Short mmCIF file of C-alpha atoms in Angstrom, two decimals:
data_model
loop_
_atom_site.label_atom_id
_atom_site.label_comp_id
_atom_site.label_asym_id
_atom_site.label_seq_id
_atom_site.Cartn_x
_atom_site.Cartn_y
_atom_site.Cartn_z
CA UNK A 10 -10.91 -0.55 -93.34
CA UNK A 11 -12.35 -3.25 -92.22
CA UNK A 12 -14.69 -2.86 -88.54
CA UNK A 13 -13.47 -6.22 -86.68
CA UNK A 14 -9.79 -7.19 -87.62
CA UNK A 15 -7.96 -10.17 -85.92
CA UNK A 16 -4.71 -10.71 -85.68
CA UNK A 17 -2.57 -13.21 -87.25
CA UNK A 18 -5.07 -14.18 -89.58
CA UNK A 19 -2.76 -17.86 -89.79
CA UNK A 20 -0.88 -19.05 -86.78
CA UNK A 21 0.96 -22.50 -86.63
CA UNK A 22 2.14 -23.21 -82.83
CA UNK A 23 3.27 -26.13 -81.00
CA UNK A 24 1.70 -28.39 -77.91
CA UNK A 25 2.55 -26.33 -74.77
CA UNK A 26 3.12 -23.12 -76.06
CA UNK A 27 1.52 -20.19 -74.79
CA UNK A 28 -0.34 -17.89 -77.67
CA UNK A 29 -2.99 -15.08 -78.14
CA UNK A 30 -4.96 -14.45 -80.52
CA UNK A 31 -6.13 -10.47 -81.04
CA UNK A 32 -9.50 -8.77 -81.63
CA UNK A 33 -10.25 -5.12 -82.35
CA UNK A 34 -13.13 -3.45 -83.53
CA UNK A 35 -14.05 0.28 -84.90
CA UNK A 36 -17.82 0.12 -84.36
CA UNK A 37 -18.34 1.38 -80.80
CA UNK A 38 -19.53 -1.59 -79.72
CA UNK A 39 -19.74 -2.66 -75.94
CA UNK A 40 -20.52 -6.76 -76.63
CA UNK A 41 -17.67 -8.87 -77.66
CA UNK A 42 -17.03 -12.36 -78.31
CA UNK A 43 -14.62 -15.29 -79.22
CA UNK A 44 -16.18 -18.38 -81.11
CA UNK A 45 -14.51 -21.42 -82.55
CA UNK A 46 -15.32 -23.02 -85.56
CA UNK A 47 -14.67 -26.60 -86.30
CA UNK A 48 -15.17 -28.57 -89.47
CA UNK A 49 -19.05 -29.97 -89.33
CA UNK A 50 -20.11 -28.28 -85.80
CA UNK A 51 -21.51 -25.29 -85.38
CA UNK A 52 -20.11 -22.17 -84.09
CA UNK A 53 -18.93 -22.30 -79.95
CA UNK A 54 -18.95 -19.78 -77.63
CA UNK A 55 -15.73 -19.59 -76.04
CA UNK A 56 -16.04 -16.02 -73.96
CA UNK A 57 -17.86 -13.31 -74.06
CA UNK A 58 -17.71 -9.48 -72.92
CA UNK A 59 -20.86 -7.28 -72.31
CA UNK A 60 -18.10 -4.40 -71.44
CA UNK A 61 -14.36 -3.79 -70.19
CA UNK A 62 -15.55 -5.03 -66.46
CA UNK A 63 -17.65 -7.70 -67.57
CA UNK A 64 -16.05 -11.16 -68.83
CA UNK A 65 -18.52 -13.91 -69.16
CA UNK A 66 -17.32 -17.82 -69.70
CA UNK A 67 -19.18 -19.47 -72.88
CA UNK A 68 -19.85 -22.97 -73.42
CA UNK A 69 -16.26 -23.90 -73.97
CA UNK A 70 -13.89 -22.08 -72.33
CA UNK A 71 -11.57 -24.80 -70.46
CA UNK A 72 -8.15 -24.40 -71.67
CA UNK A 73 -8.43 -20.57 -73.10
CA UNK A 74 -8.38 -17.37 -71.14
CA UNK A 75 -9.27 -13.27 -72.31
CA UNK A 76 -8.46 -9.94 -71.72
CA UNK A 77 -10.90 -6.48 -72.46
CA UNK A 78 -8.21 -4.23 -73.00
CA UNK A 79 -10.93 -1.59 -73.88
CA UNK A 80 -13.88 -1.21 -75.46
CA UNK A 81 -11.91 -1.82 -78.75
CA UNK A 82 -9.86 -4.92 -77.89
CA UNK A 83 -10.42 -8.47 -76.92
CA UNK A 84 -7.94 -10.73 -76.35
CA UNK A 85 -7.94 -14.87 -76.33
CA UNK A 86 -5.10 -16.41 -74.69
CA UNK A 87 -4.00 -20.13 -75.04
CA UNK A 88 -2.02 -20.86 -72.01
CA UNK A 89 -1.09 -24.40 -73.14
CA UNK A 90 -1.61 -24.84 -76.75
CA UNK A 91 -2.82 -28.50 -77.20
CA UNK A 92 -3.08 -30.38 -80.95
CA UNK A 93 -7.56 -30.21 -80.07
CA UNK A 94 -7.65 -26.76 -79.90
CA UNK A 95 -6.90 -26.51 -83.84
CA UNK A 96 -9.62 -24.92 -85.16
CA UNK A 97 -11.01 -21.45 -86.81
CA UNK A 98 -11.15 -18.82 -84.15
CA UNK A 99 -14.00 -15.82 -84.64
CA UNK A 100 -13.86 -12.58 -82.82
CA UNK A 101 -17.39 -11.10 -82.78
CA UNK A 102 -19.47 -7.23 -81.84
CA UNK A 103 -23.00 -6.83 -81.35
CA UNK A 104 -24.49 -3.38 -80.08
CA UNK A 105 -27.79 -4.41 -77.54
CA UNK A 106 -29.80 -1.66 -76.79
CA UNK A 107 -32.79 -3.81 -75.43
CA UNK A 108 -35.06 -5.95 -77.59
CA UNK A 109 -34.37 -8.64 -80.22
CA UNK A 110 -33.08 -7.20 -82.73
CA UNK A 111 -29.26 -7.44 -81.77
CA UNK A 112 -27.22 -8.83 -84.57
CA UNK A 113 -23.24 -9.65 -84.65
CA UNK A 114 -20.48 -8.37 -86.85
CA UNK A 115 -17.61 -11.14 -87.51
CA UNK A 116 -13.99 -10.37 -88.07
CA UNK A 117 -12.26 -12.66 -90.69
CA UNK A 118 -11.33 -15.24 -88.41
CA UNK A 119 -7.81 -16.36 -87.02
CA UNK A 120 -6.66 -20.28 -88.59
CA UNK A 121 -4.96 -21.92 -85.65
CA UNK A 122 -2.69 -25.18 -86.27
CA UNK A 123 -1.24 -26.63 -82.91
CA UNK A 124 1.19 -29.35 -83.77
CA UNK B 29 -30.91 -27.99 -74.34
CA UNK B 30 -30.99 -25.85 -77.72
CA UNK B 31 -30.19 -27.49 -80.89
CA UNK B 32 -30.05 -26.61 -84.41
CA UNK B 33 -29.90 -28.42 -87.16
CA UNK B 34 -29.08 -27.86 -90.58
CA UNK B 35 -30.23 -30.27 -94.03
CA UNK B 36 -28.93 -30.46 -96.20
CA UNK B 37 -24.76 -30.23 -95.59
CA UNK B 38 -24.13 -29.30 -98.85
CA UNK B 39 -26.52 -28.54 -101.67
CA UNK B 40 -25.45 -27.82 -105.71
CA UNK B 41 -27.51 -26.32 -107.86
CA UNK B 42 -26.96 -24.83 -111.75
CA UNK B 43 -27.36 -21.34 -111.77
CA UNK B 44 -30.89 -19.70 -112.25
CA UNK B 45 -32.82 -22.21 -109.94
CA UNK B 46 -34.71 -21.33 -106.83
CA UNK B 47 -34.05 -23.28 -103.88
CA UNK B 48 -34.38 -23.25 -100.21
CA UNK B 49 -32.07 -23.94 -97.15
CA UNK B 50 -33.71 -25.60 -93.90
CA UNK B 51 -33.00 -25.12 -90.18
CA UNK B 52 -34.58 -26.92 -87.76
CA UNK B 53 -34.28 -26.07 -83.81
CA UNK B 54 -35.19 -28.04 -80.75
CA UNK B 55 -36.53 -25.37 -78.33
CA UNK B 56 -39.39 -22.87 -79.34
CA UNK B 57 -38.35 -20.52 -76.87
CA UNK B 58 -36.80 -17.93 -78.87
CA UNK B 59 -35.92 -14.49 -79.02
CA UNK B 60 -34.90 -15.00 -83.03
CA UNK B 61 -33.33 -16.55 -85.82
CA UNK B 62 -30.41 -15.12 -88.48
CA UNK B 63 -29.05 -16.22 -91.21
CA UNK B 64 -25.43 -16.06 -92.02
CA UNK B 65 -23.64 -16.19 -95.06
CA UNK B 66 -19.59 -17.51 -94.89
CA UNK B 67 -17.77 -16.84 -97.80
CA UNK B 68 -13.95 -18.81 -97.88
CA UNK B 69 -11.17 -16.65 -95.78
CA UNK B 70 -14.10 -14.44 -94.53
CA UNK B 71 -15.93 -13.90 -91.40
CA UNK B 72 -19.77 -14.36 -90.93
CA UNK B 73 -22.14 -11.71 -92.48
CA UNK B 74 -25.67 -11.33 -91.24
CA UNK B 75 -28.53 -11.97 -94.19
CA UNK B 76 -31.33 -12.14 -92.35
CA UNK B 77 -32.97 -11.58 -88.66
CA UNK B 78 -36.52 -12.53 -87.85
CA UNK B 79 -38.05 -11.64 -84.41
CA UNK B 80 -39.94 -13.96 -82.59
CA UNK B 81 -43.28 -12.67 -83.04
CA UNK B 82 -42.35 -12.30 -87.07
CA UNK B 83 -43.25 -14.95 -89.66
CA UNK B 84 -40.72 -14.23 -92.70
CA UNK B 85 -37.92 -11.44 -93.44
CA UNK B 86 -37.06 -9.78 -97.32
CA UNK B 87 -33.67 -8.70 -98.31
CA UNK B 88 -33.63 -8.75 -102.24
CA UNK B 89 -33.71 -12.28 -103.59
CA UNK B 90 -33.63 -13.70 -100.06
CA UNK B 91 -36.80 -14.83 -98.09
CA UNK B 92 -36.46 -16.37 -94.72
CA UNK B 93 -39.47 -17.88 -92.84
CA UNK B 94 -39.87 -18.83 -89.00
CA UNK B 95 -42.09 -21.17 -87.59
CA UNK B 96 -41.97 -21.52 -84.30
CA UNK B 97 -43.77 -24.10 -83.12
CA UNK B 98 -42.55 -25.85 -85.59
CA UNK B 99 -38.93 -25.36 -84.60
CA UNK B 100 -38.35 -24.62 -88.92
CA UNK B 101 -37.05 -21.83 -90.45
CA UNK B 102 -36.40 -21.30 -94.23
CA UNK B 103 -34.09 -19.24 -95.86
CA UNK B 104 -35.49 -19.30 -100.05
CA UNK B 105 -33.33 -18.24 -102.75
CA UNK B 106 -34.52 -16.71 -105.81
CA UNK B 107 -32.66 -16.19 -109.12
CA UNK B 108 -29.69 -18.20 -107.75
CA UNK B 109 -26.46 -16.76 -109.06
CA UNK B 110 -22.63 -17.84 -108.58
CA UNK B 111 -22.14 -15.31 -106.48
CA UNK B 112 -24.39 -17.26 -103.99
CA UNK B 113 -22.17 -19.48 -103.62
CA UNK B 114 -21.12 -19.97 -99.69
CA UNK B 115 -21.86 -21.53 -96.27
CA UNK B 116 -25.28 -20.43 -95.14
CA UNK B 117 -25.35 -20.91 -91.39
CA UNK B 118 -28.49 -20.90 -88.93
CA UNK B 119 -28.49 -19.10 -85.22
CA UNK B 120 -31.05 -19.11 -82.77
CA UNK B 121 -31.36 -16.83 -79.94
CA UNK B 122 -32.34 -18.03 -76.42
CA UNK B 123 -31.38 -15.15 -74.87
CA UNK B 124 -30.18 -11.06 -75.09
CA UNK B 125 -26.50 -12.25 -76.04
CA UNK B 126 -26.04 -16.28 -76.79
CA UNK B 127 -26.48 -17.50 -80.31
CA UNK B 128 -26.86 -21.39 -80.92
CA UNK B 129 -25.13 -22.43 -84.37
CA UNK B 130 -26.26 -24.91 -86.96
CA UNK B 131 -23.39 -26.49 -88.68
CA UNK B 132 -24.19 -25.12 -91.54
CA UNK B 133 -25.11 -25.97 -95.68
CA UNK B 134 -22.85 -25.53 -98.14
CA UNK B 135 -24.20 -24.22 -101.23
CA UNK B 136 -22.82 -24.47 -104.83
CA UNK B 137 -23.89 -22.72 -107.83
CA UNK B 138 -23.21 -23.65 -111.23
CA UNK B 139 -22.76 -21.83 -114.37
#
């Protein structure tokens, strides 16, 4: 099985609709986070989570909300689905224990179409 | 501001050359630099991870170089096979948790 699964892996939605997206992982780890990916850009931080208490805004998080259910589960919430916000969504885990050596594990990515 | 930047977009190459990816970055303030490999329908894998205070990294037919006061990092190719073929993506570290993303090369091998 798969360590970071997202749920729906395809979602097609329409302006004004409220959706979430889902993230869970199986590797224990505490950091968490939700990127977008958009055709010629690089990735974008949208949130991240260093644990359940501990939500941090990234560099784009206008328009999108999340919930740490528990260590396991991370949650990004559309409240308003708008036609910009199509994109590739990535829920990612890292496991920092000090230094620079801290890598992240990718799930296989949720394809968002808001009509 | 951090930037990275990746040249070329998209690169194709027949099977069996060497070649080499480039990332550039703006700020030589770093804690490190990965490389990614995307493969269609799939989430990001980590390649590669070179420390600050490291010069190059090894995994197989993979090298990856850092220069940092350059702001250039490398990721060579040896052998190149079809099963290369993906979107090699760039990430800098500023800090214990933030990655900054190139956009990313394509890379094509042929038969």
């Amino acid at each position: 099985d798969a360590d970071v699964t997202q749920t729906p892996r395809n979602r097609i939605t329409k302006t004004g609709k409220r959706i979430m997206l889902e993230c869970s992982q199986t590797k224990g780890h505490d950091r968490m986070y939700w990127y977008r990916q958009d055709p010629g850009l690089g990735l974008r931080l949208i949130y991240y989570s260093f644990d359940v208490k501990d939500i941090n805004k990234g560099e784009i998080s206008d328009g999108y909300s999340v919930s740490r259910q528990a260590q396991a589960k991370f949650s990004l919430s559309l409240e308003s689905a708008i036609p910009n916000q199509t994109a590739l969504y990535f829920c990612a885990t890292s496991d920092w224990r000090g230094g620079t050596q801290e890598t992240q594990y990718f799930g296989p990515g949720t394809r968002l179409l808001v009509l | 501001k951090q930037e990275v930047t990746q040249i070329p977009a998209a690169l194709s190459v027949p099977e069996g050359e060497n070649l080499v990816l480039n990332c550039s970055f703006t700020d030589s303030a770093i804690y490190n630099l990965q490389w990614f490999r995307q493969d269609p329908g799939k989430g990001l894998t980590s390649l590669l991870l070179i420390q600050s205070s490291q010069r190059e990294q090894t995994s197989g037919r993979l090298n990856a170089s850092l220069d940092k006061s350059s702001g250039r990092s490398t990721l060579y190719i040896a052998a190149s096979q079809p099963g290369d073929s993906a979107t090699y993506h760039c990430a800098v570290s500023n800090s214990n948790y933030q990655l900054i993303w190139g956009a990313g090369t394509k890379l094509i091998i042929k038969p």
